[in-house]
GROMACS .gro file of C-alpha atoms in nm:
model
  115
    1UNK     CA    1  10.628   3.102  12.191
    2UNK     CA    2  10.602   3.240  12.575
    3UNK     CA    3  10.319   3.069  12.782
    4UNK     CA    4  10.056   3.357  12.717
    5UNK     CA    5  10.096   3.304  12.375
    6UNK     CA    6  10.003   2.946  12.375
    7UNK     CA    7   9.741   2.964  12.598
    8UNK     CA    8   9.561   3.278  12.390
    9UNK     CA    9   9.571   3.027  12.068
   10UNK     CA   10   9.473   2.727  12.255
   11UNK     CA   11   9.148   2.908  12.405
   12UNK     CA   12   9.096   3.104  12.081
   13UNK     CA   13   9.123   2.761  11.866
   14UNK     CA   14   8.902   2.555  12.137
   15UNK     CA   15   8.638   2.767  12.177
   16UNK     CA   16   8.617   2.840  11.807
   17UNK     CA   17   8.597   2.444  11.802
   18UNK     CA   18   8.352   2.413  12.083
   19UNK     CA   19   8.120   2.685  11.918
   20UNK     CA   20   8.047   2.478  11.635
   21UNK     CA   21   7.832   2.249  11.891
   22UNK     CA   22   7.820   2.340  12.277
   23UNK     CA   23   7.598   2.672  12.353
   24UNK     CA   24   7.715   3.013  12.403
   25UNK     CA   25   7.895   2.886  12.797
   26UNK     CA   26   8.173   2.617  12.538
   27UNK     CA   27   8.428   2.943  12.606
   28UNK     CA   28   8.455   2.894  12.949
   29UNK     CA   29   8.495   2.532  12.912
   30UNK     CA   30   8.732   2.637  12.685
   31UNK     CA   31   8.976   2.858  12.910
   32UNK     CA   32   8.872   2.661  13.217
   33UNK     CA   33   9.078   2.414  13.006
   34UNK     CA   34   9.386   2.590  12.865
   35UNK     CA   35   9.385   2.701  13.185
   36UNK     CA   36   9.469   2.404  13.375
   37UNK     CA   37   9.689   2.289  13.092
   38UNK     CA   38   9.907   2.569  13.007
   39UNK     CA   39   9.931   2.767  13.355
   40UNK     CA   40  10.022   3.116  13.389
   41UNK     CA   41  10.140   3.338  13.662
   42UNK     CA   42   9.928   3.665  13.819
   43UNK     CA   43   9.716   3.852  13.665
   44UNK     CA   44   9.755   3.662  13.323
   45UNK     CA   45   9.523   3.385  13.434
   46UNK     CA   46   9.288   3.608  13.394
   47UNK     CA   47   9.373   3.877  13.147
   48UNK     CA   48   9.472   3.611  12.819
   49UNK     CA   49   9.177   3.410  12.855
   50UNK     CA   50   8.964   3.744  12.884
   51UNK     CA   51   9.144   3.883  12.545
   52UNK     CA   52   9.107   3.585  12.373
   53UNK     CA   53   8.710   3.504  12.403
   54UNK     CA   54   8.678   3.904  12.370
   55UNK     CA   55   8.812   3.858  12.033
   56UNK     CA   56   8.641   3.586  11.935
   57UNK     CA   57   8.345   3.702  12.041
   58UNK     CA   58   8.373   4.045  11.932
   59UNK     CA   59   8.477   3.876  11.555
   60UNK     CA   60   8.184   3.633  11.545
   61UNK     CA   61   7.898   3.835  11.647
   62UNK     CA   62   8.061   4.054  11.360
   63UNK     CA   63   8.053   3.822  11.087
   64UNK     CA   64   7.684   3.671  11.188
   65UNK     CA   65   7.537   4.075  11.236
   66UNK     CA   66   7.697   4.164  10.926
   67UNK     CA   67   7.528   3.900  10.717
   68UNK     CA   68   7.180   4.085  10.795
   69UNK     CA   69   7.353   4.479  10.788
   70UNK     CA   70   7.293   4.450  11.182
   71UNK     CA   71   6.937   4.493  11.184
   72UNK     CA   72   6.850   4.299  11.480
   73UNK     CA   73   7.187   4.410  11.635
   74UNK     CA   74   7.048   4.750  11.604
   75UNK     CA   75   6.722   4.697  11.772
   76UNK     CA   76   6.926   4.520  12.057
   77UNK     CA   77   7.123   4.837  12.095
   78UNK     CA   78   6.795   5.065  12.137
   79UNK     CA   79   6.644   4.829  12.400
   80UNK     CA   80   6.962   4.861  12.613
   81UNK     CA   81   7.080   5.207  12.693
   82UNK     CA   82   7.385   5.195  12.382
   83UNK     CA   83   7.236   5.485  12.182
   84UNK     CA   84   7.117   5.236  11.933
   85UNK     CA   85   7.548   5.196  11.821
   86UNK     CA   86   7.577   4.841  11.710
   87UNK     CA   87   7.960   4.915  11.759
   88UNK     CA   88   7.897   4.917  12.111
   89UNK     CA   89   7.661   4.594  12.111
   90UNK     CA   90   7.974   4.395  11.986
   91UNK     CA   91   8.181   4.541  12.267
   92UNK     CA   92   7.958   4.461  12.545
   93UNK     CA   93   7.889   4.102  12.392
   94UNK     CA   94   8.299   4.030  12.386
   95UNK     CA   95   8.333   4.213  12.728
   96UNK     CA   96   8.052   3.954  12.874
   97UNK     CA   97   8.220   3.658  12.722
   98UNK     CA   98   8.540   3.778  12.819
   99UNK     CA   99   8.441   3.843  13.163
  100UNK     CA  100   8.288   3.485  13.171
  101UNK     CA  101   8.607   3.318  13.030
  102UNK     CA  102   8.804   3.514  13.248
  103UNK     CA  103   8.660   3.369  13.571
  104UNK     CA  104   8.649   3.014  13.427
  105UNK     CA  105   8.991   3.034  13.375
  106UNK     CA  106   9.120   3.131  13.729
  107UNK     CA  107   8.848   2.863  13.826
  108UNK     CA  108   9.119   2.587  13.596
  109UNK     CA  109   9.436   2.743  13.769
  110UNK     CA  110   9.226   2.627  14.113
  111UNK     CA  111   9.179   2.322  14.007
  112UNK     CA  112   9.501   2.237  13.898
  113UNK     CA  113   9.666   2.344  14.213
  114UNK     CA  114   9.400   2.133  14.372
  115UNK     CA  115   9.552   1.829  14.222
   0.00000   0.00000   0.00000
């Protein structure tokens, strides 16, 4: 397996594991860690972490709205201007996350070249 590989599992796995009892901010712990652990080059710093908590995010907000047939997912999506599209709810959630884990992770890289 090539580095980005590695370091998309380890921030998938550990923020799956973090989610079960740190608050909504355990993904950027999460690729601030695989970050400084499994270091990439460029743009991947920021780019594997991002897909990776997109994912997850994208998956688990899928699996908890579809447990209720997305009702308050829906009235999420008419307060903010999605057209009421629960679709695009998910997306915006794993964008956010992914955006957050994203610039946690370049924050690890830092650090490690700090040390």
């Amino acid at each position: 397996m090539n580095r980005n590989s590695i370091n998309f599992l380890s921030t998938f796995l550990l923020a799956l594991s973090f989610s079960f009892f740190l608050p909504w901010w355990s993904v950027m712990v999460a690729a601030l860690i695989t970050a400084a652990f499994v270091p990439l080059k460029k743009a991947a710093v920021f780019f594997v972490p991002f897909f990776a908590i997109l994912i997850f995010w994208i998956g688990y907000s899928f699996i908890l709205g579809n447990a209720n047939d997305f009702v308050l997912a829906k009235k999420i999506a008419n307060l903010l201007p999605l057209g009421g599209s629960h679709y695009a709810l998910l997306l915006v959630t794993g964008v956010i996350g992914g955006l957050a884990a994203g610039v946690a992770a370049i924050l690890g890289k830092q650090l490690k070249s700090l040390a």
